mmCIF file of C-alpha atoms and ligand atoms in Angstrom:
data_model
loop_
_atom_site.group_PDB
_atom_site.id
_atom_site.type_symbol
_atom_site.label_atom_id
_atom_site.label_comp_id
_atom_site.label_asym_id
_atom_site.label_seq_id
_atom_site.Cartn_x
_atom_site.Cartn_y
_atom_site.Cartn_z
ATOM 1 C CA UNK A 1 1.673 36.657 20.970
ATOM 2 C CA UNK A 2 0.473 39.730 21.687
ATOM 3 C CA UNK A 3 -2.011 41.271 18.906
ATOM 4 C CA UNK A 4 -3.125 44.707 17.983
ATOM 5 C CA UNK A 5 -7.073 44.502 17.839
ATOM 6 C CA UNK A 6 -9.894 46.163 19.143
ATOM 7 C CA UNK A 7 -12.475 43.329 18.896
ATOM 8 C CA UNK A 8 -14.099 41.389 21.747
ATOM 9 C CA UNK A 9 -12.183 38.266 22.277
ATOM 10 C CA UNK A 10 -14.096 35.189 21.138
ATOM 11 C CA UNK A 11 -13.377 31.521 20.960
ATOM 12 C CA UNK A 12 -15.403 28.972 19.526
ATOM 13 C CA UNK A 13 -15.111 25.776 17.479
ATOM 14 C CA UNK A 14 -16.214 27.971 14.059
ATOM 15 C CA UNK A 15 -14.605 31.165 15.244
ATOM 16 C CA UNK A 16 -11.633 32.918 16.767
ATOM 17 C CA UNK A 17 -11.419 36.600 16.992
ATOM 18 C CA UNK A 18 -9.979 39.533 19.242
ATOM 19 C CA UNK A 19 -6.898 39.218 21.281
ATOM 20 C CA UNK A 20 -6.966 35.874 22.873
ATOM 21 C CA UNK A 21 -5.749 35.927 26.855
ATOM 22 C CA UNK A 22 -4.942 32.223 27.233
ATOM 23 C CA UNK A 23 -5.146 32.539 31.000
ATOM 24 C CA UNK A 24 -8.615 33.924 31.115
ATOM 25 C CA UNK A 25 -9.467 31.063 28.357
ATOM 26 C CA UNK A 26 -8.073 28.284 31.012
ATOM 27 C CA UNK A 27 -10.571 29.656 33.459
ATOM 28 C CA UNK A 28 -13.550 30.271 31.064
ATOM 29 C CA UNK A 29 -13.232 26.761 29.395
ATOM 30 C CA UNK A 30 -12.565 25.330 32.904
ATOM 31 C CA UNK A 31 -9.553 23.408 31.584
ATOM 32 C CA UNK A 32 -5.962 23.057 33.657
ATOM 33 C CA UNK A 33 -2.659 24.541 32.782
ATOM 34 C CA UNK A 34 -0.179 22.095 31.496
ATOM 35 C CA UNK A 35 2.156 22.231 34.424
ATOM 36 C CA UNK A 36 6.022 21.518 34.366
ATOM 37 C CA UNK A 37 5.375 18.349 36.681
ATOM 38 C CA UNK A 38 3.205 16.860 33.712
ATOM 39 C CA UNK A 39 5.732 17.987 31.025
ATOM 40 C CA UNK A 40 8.298 16.041 33.254
ATOM 41 C CA UNK A 41 6.204 13.084 33.519
ATOM 42 C CA UNK A 42 5.793 13.076 29.753
ATOM 43 C CA UNK A 43 9.536 13.451 29.117
ATOM 44 C CA UNK A 44 10.235 9.940 31.172
ATOM 45 C CA UNK A 45 8.178 8.320 28.295
ATOM 46 C CA UNK A 46 9.458 10.444 25.580
ATOM 47 C CA UNK A 47 12.972 10.982 26.156
ATOM 48 C CA UNK A 48 13.029 14.317 24.340
ATOM 49 C CA UNK A 49 10.555 17.065 24.532
ATOM 50 C CA UNK A 50 8.817 18.634 21.533
ATOM 51 C CA UNK A 51 9.558 22.138 21.045
ATOM 52 C CA UNK A 52 5.742 22.612 21.083
ATOM 53 C CA UNK A 53 5.974 21.656 24.838
ATOM 54 C CA UNK A 54 9.373 23.475 25.554
ATOM 55 C CA UNK A 55 7.611 26.296 24.079
ATOM 56 C CA UNK A 56 4.357 26.221 25.826
ATOM 57 C CA UNK A 57 2.410 26.132 22.471
ATOM 58 C CA UNK A 58 0.650 23.101 24.247
ATOM 59 C CA UNK A 59 -0.399 24.899 27.578
ATOM 60 C CA UNK A 60 -3.540 23.221 28.697
ATOM 61 C CA UNK A 61 -5.517 19.881 29.420
ATOM 62 C CA UNK A 62 -7.986 17.966 30.826
ATOM 63 C CA UNK A 63 -7.046 14.587 32.778
ATOM 64 C CA UNK A 64 -3.878 14.318 31.103
ATOM 65 C CA UNK A 65 -2.106 12.858 34.383
ATOM 66 C CA UNK A 66 -5.098 10.525 34.240
ATOM 67 C CA UNK A 67 -4.251 9.376 30.746
ATOM 68 C CA UNK A 68 -0.432 8.951 31.703
ATOM 69 C CA UNK A 69 -1.607 6.784 34.818
ATOM 70 C CA UNK A 70 -3.659 4.561 32.371
ATOM 71 C CA UNK A 71 -0.618 4.119 30.016
ATOM 72 C CA UNK A 72 1.415 3.130 32.838
ATOM 73 C CA UNK A 73 -1.295 0.842 34.324
ATOM 74 C CA UNK A 74 -1.459 -0.925 30.876
ATOM 75 C CA UNK A 75 -4.835 0.163 30.191
ATOM 76 C CA UNK A 76 -5.182 0.723 26.341
ATOM 77 C CA UNK A 77 -4.518 4.541 25.502
ATOM 78 C CA UNK A 78 -5.670 5.534 22.192
ATOM 79 C CA UNK A 79 -5.695 9.207 20.397
ATOM 80 C CA UNK A 80 -8.219 11.032 18.672
ATOM 81 C CA UNK A 81 -8.121 14.306 16.543
ATOM 82 C CA UNK A 82 -9.544 15.618 13.361
ATOM 83 C CA UNK A 83 -10.056 18.275 10.424
ATOM 84 C CA UNK A 84 -12.989 20.111 9.120
ATOM 85 C CA UNK A 85 -12.437 20.140 5.384
ATOM 86 C CA UNK A 86 -13.637 23.556 4.458
ATOM 87 C CA UNK A 87 -10.562 24.676 2.344
ATOM 88 C CA UNK A 88 -6.817 23.808 1.840
ATOM 89 C CA UNK A 89 -4.838 23.046 5.056
ATOM 90 C CA UNK A 90 -2.703 25.666 6.462
ATOM 91 C CA UNK A 91 0.377 25.571 8.602
ATOM 92 C CA UNK A 92 -1.745 26.302 11.737
ATOM 93 C CA UNK A 93 -3.683 22.911 11.414
ATOM 94 C CA UNK A 94 -0.271 21.289 11.473
ATOM 95 C CA UNK A 95 0.303 22.059 15.158
ATOM 96 C CA UNK A 96 -2.059 19.437 16.573
ATOM 97 C CA UNK A 97 -1.324 16.897 13.724
ATOM 98 C CA UNK A 98 2.718 17.008 14.117
ATOM 99 C CA UNK A 99 2.088 16.839 18.168
ATOM 100 C CA UNK A 100 -0.358 13.965 17.767
ATOM 101 C CA UNK A 101 2.370 11.995 15.706
ATOM 102 C CA UNK A 102 4.906 12.624 18.435
ATOM 103 C CA UNK A 103 2.431 11.263 21.098
ATOM 104 C CA UNK A 104 1.803 8.300 18.507
ATOM 105 C CA UNK A 105 5.226 7.533 18.331
ATOM 106 C CA UNK A 106 5.948 7.457 22.022
ATOM 107 C CA UNK A 107 2.904 5.637 22.984
ATOM 108 C CA UNK A 108 2.498 3.322 20.023
ATOM 109 C CA UNK A 109 -1.154 4.604 20.263
ATOM 110 C CA UNK A 110 -3.848 3.932 17.730
ATOM 111 C CA UNK A 111 -5.088 7.212 16.349
ATOM 112 C CA UNK A 112 -8.432 7.767 15.288
ATOM 113 C CA UNK A 113 -8.804 10.750 12.805
ATOM 114 C CA UNK A 114 -12.157 12.375 11.967
ATOM 115 C CA UNK A 115 -12.783 14.403 8.737
ATOM 116 C CA UNK A 116 -15.844 16.211 9.378
ATOM 117 C CA UNK A 117 -17.416 16.886 5.996
ATOM 118 C CA UNK A 118 -20.626 16.917 7.159
ATOM 119 C CA UNK A 119 -19.769 19.925 9.776
ATOM 120 C CA UNK A 120 -18.230 22.125 6.997
ATOM 121 C CA UNK A 121 -21.150 21.466 4.576
ATOM 122 C CA UNK A 122 -23.648 22.388 7.400
ATOM 123 C CA UNK A 123 -21.824 25.645 8.311
ATOM 124 C CA UNK A 124 -20.449 27.049 5.041
ATOM 125 C CA UNK A 125 -23.296 28.768 3.209
ATOM 126 C CA UNK A 126 -23.525 28.323 -0.774
ATOM 127 C CA UNK A 127 -21.094 25.609 -0.682
ATOM 128 C CA UNK A 128 -21.561 22.316 -2.451
ATOM 129 C CA UNK A 129 -20.945 19.030 -1.072
ATOM 130 C CA UNK A 130 -18.622 18.026 -3.686
ATOM 131 C CA UNK A 131 -16.503 20.854 -3.219
ATOM 132 C CA UNK A 132 -16.260 19.780 0.473
ATOM 133 C CA UNK A 133 -15.596 16.159 -0.547
ATOM 134 C CA UNK A 134 -12.517 17.378 -2.862
ATOM 135 C CA UNK A 135 -11.250 19.049 -0.041
ATOM 136 C CA UNK A 136 -11.578 16.085 2.225
ATOM 137 C CA UNK A 137 -9.562 14.086 -0.147
ATOM 138 C CA UNK A 138 -7.031 16.733 -0.332
ATOM 139 C CA UNK A 139 -6.655 17.431 3.447
ATOM 140 C CA UNK A 140 -6.178 13.595 4.075
ATOM 141 C CA UNK A 141 -3.483 13.438 1.863
ATOM 142 C CA UNK A 142 -1.899 16.231 3.978
ATOM 143 C CA UNK A 143 -2.705 14.490 6.987
ATOM 144 C CA UNK A 144 -0.955 11.238 6.086
ATOM 145 C CA UNK A 145 2.165 13.259 4.596
ATOM 146 C CA UNK A 146 2.504 14.235 8.430
ATOM 147 C CA UNK A 147 3.946 10.691 8.858
ATOM 148 C CA UNK A 148 1.146 8.837 10.859
ATOM 149 C CA UNK A 149 1.975 5.100 11.333
ATOM 150 C CA UNK A 150 -0.263 3.120 8.961
ATOM 151 C CA UNK A 151 -0.499 0.247 11.241
ATOM 152 C CA UNK A 152 -2.025 2.435 13.726
ATOM 153 C CA UNK A 153 -4.132 5.246 12.303
ATOM 154 C CA UNK A 154 -7.818 5.104 11.149
ATOM 155 C CA UNK A 155 -8.891 8.026 9.223
ATOM 156 C CA UNK A 156 -12.568 8.273 8.264
ATOM 157 C CA UNK A 157 -15.151 10.964 7.075
ATOM 158 C CA UNK A 158 -18.206 11.334 8.517
ATOM 159 C CA UNK A 159 -20.016 11.038 5.379
ATOM 160 C CA UNK A 160 -18.311 7.844 4.081
ATOM 161 C CA UNK A 161 -18.151 6.091 7.578
ATOM 162 C CA UNK A 162 -21.666 7.216 8.432
ATOM 163 C CA UNK A 163 -23.155 4.016 9.792
ATOM 164 C CA UNK A 164 -20.588 3.355 12.456
ATOM 165 C CA UNK A 165 -20.201 6.798 13.434
ATOM 166 C CA UNK A 166 -24.039 7.529 13.530
ATOM 167 C CA UNK A 167 -24.943 4.372 15.656
ATOM 168 C CA UNK A 168 -22.467 5.887 18.207
ATOM 169 C CA UNK A 169 -23.601 9.568 17.624
ATOM 170 C CA UNK A 170 -27.341 8.879 18.526
ATOM 171 C CA UNK A 171 -26.163 7.283 21.750
ATOM 172 C CA UNK A 172 -24.246 10.510 22.648
ATOM 173 C CA UNK A 173 -27.295 12.685 21.483
ATOM 174 C CA UNK A 174 -29.826 11.066 23.616
ATOM 175 C CA UNK A 175 -27.850 12.657 26.782
ATOM 176 C CA UNK A 176 -27.580 16.128 25.511
ATOM 177 C CA UNK A 177 -30.581 18.512 25.658
ATOM 178 C CA UNK A 178 -30.806 21.104 23.175
ATOM 179 C CA UNK A 179 -30.470 23.546 26.342
ATOM 180 C CA UNK A 180 -27.082 22.448 26.701
ATOM 181 C CA UNK A 181 -26.031 22.475 23.236
ATOM 182 C CA UNK A 182 -27.275 26.178 22.835
ATOM 183 C CA UNK A 183 -25.330 27.184 26.020
ATOM 184 C CA UNK A 184 -22.239 25.259 24.839
ATOM 185 C CA UNK A 185 -22.045 26.076 21.267
ATOM 186 C CA UNK A 186 -24.271 29.333 21.173
ATOM 187 C CA UNK A 187 -26.963 28.050 18.717
ATOM 188 C CA UNK A 188 -29.504 30.171 17.954
ATOM 189 C CA UNK A 189 -33.210 29.927 16.528
ATOM 190 C CA UNK A 190 -31.842 30.467 12.868
ATOM 191 C CA UNK A 191 -29.039 27.692 13.447
ATOM 192 C CA UNK A 192 -29.911 24.816 11.003
ATOM 193 C CA UNK A 193 -30.938 21.658 12.536
ATOM 194 C CA UNK A 194 -27.957 19.839 10.936
ATOM 195 C CA UNK A 195 -25.422 21.618 13.113
ATOM 196 C CA UNK A 196 -27.421 21.259 16.343
ATOM 197 C CA UNK A 197 -26.924 17.405 15.860
ATOM 198 C CA UNK A 198 -23.596 17.855 14.847
ATOM 199 C CA UNK A 199 -21.705 17.892 18.208
ATOM 200 C CA UNK A 200 -22.742 14.177 18.785
ATOM 201 C CA UNK A 201 -20.879 13.383 15.635
ATOM 202 C CA UNK A 202 -17.644 15.052 16.679
ATOM 203 C CA UNK A 203 -18.244 13.506 20.209
ATOM 204 C CA UNK A 204 -18.843 9.978 18.889
ATOM 205 C CA UNK A 205 -15.056 9.090 18.118
ATOM 206 C CA UNK A 206 -14.418 9.569 21.691
ATOM 207 C CA UNK A 207 -15.944 6.228 22.231
ATOM 208 C CA UNK A 208 -15.280 4.335 18.842
ATOM 209 C CA UNK A 209 -12.579 2.081 20.295
ATOM 210 C CA UNK A 210 -14.636 1.018 22.941
ATOM 211 C CA UNK A 211 -17.855 0.400 21.033
ATOM 212 C CA UNK A 212 -16.283 -1.024 17.695
ATOM 213 C CA UNK A 213 -13.249 -2.864 19.219
ATOM 214 C CA UNK A 214 -15.085 -3.748 22.407
ATOM 215 C CA UNK A 215 -12.085 -3.009 24.578
ATOM 216 C CA UNK A 216 -11.668 -0.765 27.320
ATOM 217 C CA UNK A 217 -9.762 2.454 26.438
ATOM 218 C CA UNK A 218 -8.511 5.931 27.785
ATOM 219 C CA UNK A 219 -8.580 8.308 24.638
ATOM 220 C CA UNK A 220 -6.708 11.737 24.608
ATOM 221 C CA UNK A 221 -7.535 14.384 22.267
ATOM 222 C CA UNK A 222 -4.769 16.757 21.178
ATOM 223 C CA UNK A 223 -6.324 19.916 19.360
ATOM 224 C CA UNK A 224 -6.162 23.758 19.336
ATOM 225 C CA UNK A 225 -8.077 24.944 22.520
ATOM 226 C CA UNK A 226 -11.066 26.127 20.082
ATOM 227 C CA UNK A 227 -12.336 22.547 19.958
ATOM 228 C CA UNK A 228 -12.926 22.210 23.683
ATOM 229 C CA UNK A 229 -16.645 22.672 23.908
ATOM 230 C CA UNK A 230 -17.072 19.237 22.308
ATOM 231 C CA UNK A 231 -15.100 17.631 24.947
ATOM 232 C CA UNK A 232 -17.256 19.023 27.670
ATOM 233 C CA UNK A 233 -20.371 17.307 25.764
ATOM 234 C CA UNK A 234 -18.252 14.165 25.416
ATOM 235 C CA UNK A 235 -17.044 14.064 29.105
ATOM 236 C CA UNK A 236 -20.510 14.472 30.279
ATOM 237 C CA UNK A 237 -21.812 11.844 28.389
ATOM 238 C CA UNK A 238 -18.929 9.242 28.993
ATOM 239 C CA UNK A 239 -20.078 7.906 32.387
ATOM 240 C CA UNK A 240 -23.524 7.826 31.266
ATOM 241 C CA UNK A 241 -22.596 5.273 28.467
ATOM 242 C CA UNK A 242 -20.334 3.629 30.764
ATOM 243 C CA UNK A 243 -16.621 4.761 29.456
ATOM 244 C CA UNK A 244 -13.887 6.853 30.672
ATOM 245 C CA UNK A 245 -14.055 10.648 30.055
ATOM 246 C CA UNK A 246 -11.691 11.535 27.308
ATOM 247 C CA UNK A 247 -8.633 13.107 28.286
ATOM 248 C CA UNK A 248 -7.336 16.549 26.156
ATOM 249 C CA UNK A 249 -4.275 18.460 25.666
ATOM 250 C CA UNK A 250 -4.790 21.828 23.886
ATOM 251 C CA UNK A 251 -2.570 24.141 22.076
ATOM 252 C CA UNK A 252 -2.508 27.832 21.585
ATOM 253 C CA UNK A 253 -3.234 29.194 17.919
ATOM 254 C CA UNK A 254 -0.499 29.780 15.398
ATOM 255 C CA UNK A 255 -1.087 33.604 14.632
ATOM 256 C CA UNK A 256 -1.843 34.619 10.849
ATOM 257 C CA UNK A 257 0.483 36.480 8.867
ATOM 258 C CA UNK A 258 -1.167 40.177 8.915
ATOM 259 C CA UNK A 259 -1.540 42.754 11.735
ATOM 260 C CA UNK A 260 -3.776 41.280 14.587
ATOM 261 C CA UNK A 261 -2.640 37.713 14.198
ATOM 262 C CA UNK A 262 -5.920 36.479 12.563
ATOM 263 C CA UNK A 263 -5.303 33.327 10.371
ATOM 264 C CA UNK A 264 -8.196 33.140 7.890
ATOM 265 C CA UNK A 265 -8.597 30.782 4.966
ATOM 266 C CA UNK A 266 -10.665 33.281 3.327
ATOM 267 C CA UNK A 267 -8.022 35.780 3.083
ATOM 268 C CA UNK A 268 -5.258 33.567 1.500
ATOM 269 C CA UNK A 269 -2.371 35.998 2.317
ATOM 270 C CA UNK A 270 -2.978 35.602 5.965
ATOM 271 C CA UNK A 271 -2.082 31.822 6.207
ATOM 272 C CA UNK A 272 0.721 29.597 4.620
ATOM 273 C CA UNK A 273 -1.113 26.820 2.687
ATOM 274 C CA UNK A 274 0.575 23.528 2.479
ATOM 275 C CA UNK A 275 0.246 23.842 -1.141
ATOM 276 C CA UNK A 276 1.829 26.902 -1.557
ATOM 277 C CA UNK A 277 4.431 27.532 -4.066
ATOM 278 C CA UNK A 278 8.205 29.179 -2.970
ATOM 279 C CA UNK A 279 7.040 32.229 -4.910
ATOM 280 C CA UNK A 280 3.764 32.517 -2.471
ATOM 281 C CA UNK A 281 5.904 31.932 0.477
ATOM 282 C CA UNK A 282 8.397 34.788 -0.353
ATOM 283 C CA UNK A 283 5.553 37.031 -1.354
ATOM 284 C CA UNK A 284 3.623 36.191 1.844
ATOM 285 C CA UNK A 285 6.615 36.435 4.347
ATOM 286 C CA UNK A 286 7.626 39.492 2.902
ATOM 287 C CA UNK A 287 4.373 41.284 3.699
ATOM 288 C CA UNK A 288 3.806 39.889 6.796
ATOM 289 C CA UNK A 289 3.369 42.087 9.722
ATOM 290 C CA UNK A 290 6.470 42.530 11.780
ATOM 291 C CA UNK A 291 7.357 44.223 15.041
ATOM 292 C CA UNK A 292 10.163 46.427 13.219
ATOM 293 C CA UNK A 293 10.676 50.345 13.163
ATOM 294 C CA UNK A 294 9.610 52.170 10.180
ATOM 295 C CA UNK A 295 13.229 52.808 9.258
ATOM 296 C CA UNK A 296 16.571 51.177 9.385
ATOM 297 C CA UNK A 297 17.938 53.764 11.358
ATOM 298 C CA UNK A 298 15.309 53.746 14.128
ATOM 299 C CA UNK A 299 15.496 49.754 14.149
ATOM 300 C CA UNK A 300 19.113 50.080 14.839
ATOM 301 C CA UNK A 301 18.785 52.466 17.825
ATOM 302 C CA UNK A 302 15.209 51.664 19.413
ATOM 303 C CA UNK A 303 15.193 48.039 18.470
ATOM 304 C CA UNK A 304 11.996 45.951 17.322
ATOM 305 C CA UNK A 305 9.283 44.334 19.239
ATOM 306 C CA UNK A 306 9.201 40.744 18.699
ATOM 307 C CA UNK A 307 6.000 40.232 20.906
ATOM 308 C CA UNK A 308 3.923 41.519 18.139
ATOM 309 C CA UNK A 309 6.031 39.999 15.153
ATOM 310 C CA UNK A 310 4.457 37.133 13.263
ATOM 311 C CA UNK A 311 7.697 36.365 11.588
ATOM 312 C CA UNK A 312 9.272 35.833 15.168
ATOM 313 C CA UNK A 313 6.238 33.704 16.304
ATOM 314 C CA UNK A 314 6.478 31.380 13.067
ATOM 315 C CA UNK A 315 10.146 30.641 13.995
ATOM 316 C CA UNK A 316 9.045 30.428 17.844
ATOM 317 C CA UNK A 317 5.936 28.015 16.991
ATOM 318 C CA UNK A 318 7.558 25.702 14.395
ATOM 319 C CA UNK A 319 10.564 26.885 12.299
ATOM 320 C CA UNK A 320 13.510 27.199 14.531
ATOM 321 C CA UNK A 321 14.305 24.137 16.261
ATOM 322 C CA UNK A 322 17.025 25.389 18.262
ATOM 323 C CA UNK A 323 15.786 26.916 21.858
ATOM 324 C CA UNK A 324 19.183 29.273 22.031
ATOM 325 C CA UNK A 325 18.899 30.713 18.504
ATOM 326 C CA UNK A 326 15.246 31.562 19.486
ATOM 327 C CA UNK A 327 16.258 33.275 22.398
ATOM 328 C CA UNK A 328 19.086 35.185 20.521
ATOM 329 C CA UNK A 329 16.508 36.183 17.685
ATOM 330 C CA UNK A 330 14.391 37.951 20.563
ATOM 331 C CA UNK A 331 17.345 39.526 22.418
ATOM 332 C CA UNK A 332 18.963 40.408 18.863
ATOM 333 C CA UNK A 333 15.605 42.116 17.507
ATOM 334 C CA UNK A 334 14.727 43.974 20.833
ATOM 335 C CA UNK A 335 18.320 45.547 20.734
ATOM 336 C CA UNK A 336 18.378 46.687 17.098
ATOM 337 C CA UNK A 337 21.160 44.273 16.104
ATOM 338 C CA UNK A 338 19.142 42.440 13.299
ATOM 339 C CA UNK A 339 16.515 43.921 10.941
ATOM 340 C CA UNK A 340 13.098 42.440 9.575
ATOM 341 C CA UNK A 341 14.623 41.587 6.210
ATOM 342 C CA UNK A 342 17.214 39.154 7.874
ATOM 343 C CA UNK A 343 14.468 37.666 9.862
ATOM 344 C CA UNK A 344 11.977 37.392 7.010
ATOM 345 C CA UNK A 345 14.763 35.764 4.622
ATOM 346 C CA UNK A 346 15.419 33.256 7.447
ATOM 347 C CA UNK A 347 11.816 32.196 7.825
ATOM 348 C CA UNK A 348 11.242 32.185 3.892
ATOM 349 C CA UNK A 349 14.155 29.652 3.599
ATOM 350 C CA UNK A 350 12.625 27.344 6.281
ATOM 351 C CA UNK A 351 9.198 27.228 5.221
ATOM 352 C CA UNK A 352 10.190 26.725 1.578
ATOM 353 C CA UNK A 353 12.229 23.755 2.700
ATOM 354 C CA UNK A 354 9.421 22.524 4.796
ATOM 355 C CA UNK A 355 6.987 22.554 2.158
ATOM 356 C CA UNK A 356 8.961 21.211 -0.618
ATOM 357 C CA UNK A 357 9.563 17.962 1.686
ATOM 358 C CA UNK A 358 5.903 18.080 2.580
ATOM 359 C CA UNK A 359 4.617 18.220 -0.854
ATOM 360 C CA UNK A 360 6.809 15.109 -1.731
ATOM 361 C CA UNK A 361 5.407 13.173 1.272
ATOM 362 C CA UNK A 362 1.732 14.532 -0.095
ATOM 363 C CA UNK A 363 2.403 13.105 -3.435
ATOM 364 C CA UNK A 364 3.575 9.528 -1.933
ATOM 365 C CA UNK A 365 0.202 9.605 0.274
ATOM 366 C CA UNK A 366 -1.841 9.146 -2.859
ATOM 367 C CA UNK A 367 -0.208 5.794 -3.276
ATOM 368 C CA UNK A 368 -0.908 4.578 0.384
ATOM 369 C CA UNK A 369 -4.212 6.315 1.096
ATOM 370 C CA UNK A 370 -6.131 3.339 1.105
ATOM 371 C CA UNK A 371 -4.023 1.692 4.335
ATOM 372 C CA UNK A 372 -5.436 4.579 6.361
ATOM 373 C CA UNK A 373 -9.059 4.811 5.557
ATOM 374 C CA UNK A 374 -11.724 3.060 7.405
ATOM 375 C CA UNK A 375 -14.380 1.349 5.470
ATOM 376 C CA UNK A 376 -17.983 0.765 6.620
ATOM 377 C CA UNK A 377 -18.573 -2.897 7.322
ATOM 378 C CA UNK A 378 -20.939 -4.681 5.047
ATOM 379 C CA UNK A 379 -23.444 -6.983 6.906
HETATM 380 P P1 TYM B 401 -10.103 22.401 12.001
HETATM 381 O O1 TYM B 401 -10.263 21.821 10.607
HETATM 382 O O2 TYM B 401 -10.909 23.975 11.963
HETATM 383 O O3 TYM B 401 -8.888 22.542 12.367
HETATM 384 C C1 TYM B 401 -8.024 21.223 12.684
HETATM 385 C C2 TYM B 401 -7.066 21.317 13.716
HETATM 386 O O4 TYM B 401 -6.315 22.532 13.839
HETATM 387 C C3 TYM B 401 -6.495 23.271 14.952
HETATM 388 N N1 TYM B 401 -6.296 24.483 14.399
HETATM 389 C C4 TYM B 401 -5.302 25.399 14.796
HETATM 390 N N2 TYM B 401 -4.189 25.062 15.706
HETATM 391 C C5 TYM B 401 -3.140 25.851 15.856
HETATM 392 N N3 TYM B 401 -3.306 27.142 15.092
HETATM 393 C C6 TYM B 401 -4.084 27.445 14.403
HETATM 394 N N4 TYM B 401 -4.095 28.872 13.678
HETATM 395 C C7 TYM B 401 -5.169 26.719 14.105
HETATM 396 N N5 TYM B 401 -6.351 26.599 13.547
HETATM 397 C C8 TYM B 401 -7.028 25.339 13.561
HETATM 398 C C9 TYM B 401 -8.010 22.985 15.456
HETATM 399 O O5 TYM B 401 -8.004 22.965 16.908
HETATM 400 C C10 TYM B 401 -8.110 21.395 14.927
HETATM 401 O O6 TYM B 401 -7.459 20.648 16.147
HETATM 402 N N6 TYM B 401 -14.432 20.550 14.102
HETATM 403 C C11 TYM B 401 -12.812 20.248 13.739
HETATM 404 C C12 TYM B 401 -12.617 18.888 13.001
HETATM 405 C C13 TYM B 401 -12.668 17.749 14.425
HETATM 406 C C14 TYM B 401 -11.746 17.566 15.296
HETATM 407 C C15 TYM B 401 -11.978 16.511 16.055
HETATM 408 C C16 TYM B 401 -10.589 18.724 15.607
HETATM 409 C C17 TYM B 401 -13.413 16.650 14.369
HETATM 410 N N7 TYM B 401 -12.939 15.785 15.350
HETATM 411 C C18 TYM B 401 -11.147 16.152 17.085
HETATM 412 C C19 TYM B 401 -9.767 18.095 16.794
HETATM 413 C C20 TYM B 401 -9.982 16.848 17.386
HETATM 414 C C21 TYM B 401 -12.488 21.336 12.922
HETATM 415 O O7 TYM B 401 -13.087 21.908 12.152
HETATM 416 O O8 TYM B 401 -10.948 21.473 12.799
#
């Protein structure tokens, strides 16, 4: 999506701002573009390609081909993803989770799902631990509602499953110098010492299966590309600990609803939260930034600009399954055959339907949460 912003682009695990050029990011982060050849290889296993692949939302990777090789050779493949519980879950967070579920279903893979309550406490000024823990529980219900297999999904929070994670994290930390951490994450003299250690906590699950289950495994991390700096550390350390380097598959960012496309949980009207009511959705989508002309007459005559329209991008990213309809929407907008009100109504209906279903599954998740949560082993 093209966004209208004057800010200098910046993508870190804690901040995404400015107009993100994904081709530049591929070079900057040293990741590989997800090629048609790789997508076709995945299709052989999947049968059907997920729309997030068909539409290029997942656009980059590291060693995804090697991970497929491992699967084809019968080596254990494992998935790893996560959430930092700083607030309610929004639709953007679902992008990697929906995709992870798709991969879990295809490869029947064990999934390690880390909830970094420690991270969010450390980076959020003035926030109490109790508040973060409440969000962690809340977010876990959203995670379970995505439909992960309870037999194969292991969710844990760093502050509860500490003994196991910390025992792995120190092994990672021993191999990462402060100078590397500083260069990778931009730490400064005023960064608190907790957050400086934290990258080892997020790297640790890359080696959990191997260490806890004592089994060779090839890990794949599906996430948005902002998390990539962690995997640089994990991949550097992996051979030093005698493990395979984790592979990764990375998505673009679902845009926010305002002009400029920034999604920020601190500006609630820029995001659709999974707990939103139909009224919230109607209001937010009605006020969303579009590429429409100021008047109906001009829209009909000159057409709109779907490239900068968040309503179009929401349909494109997640809410319109039919590729032909997405294409027609684009063309109809450009040629003034549809108006913004039509698109907003269409998207509002789709999101409300999706959220009602999600909220029912979330309620059911309360009853089965115990099937997913990893408990520390008592000695
Ligand atoms: P967090 O909670 O910021 O984000 C959770 C996941 O959602 C992705 N994401 C998005 N994807 C698409 N569009 C967006 N607008 C958008 N915003 C966020 C993030 O990339 C992430 O995949 N430190 C992590 C938690 C974590 C983790 C992990 C994430 C721990 N281990 C392993 C991925 C993989 C965090 O705070 O994520």
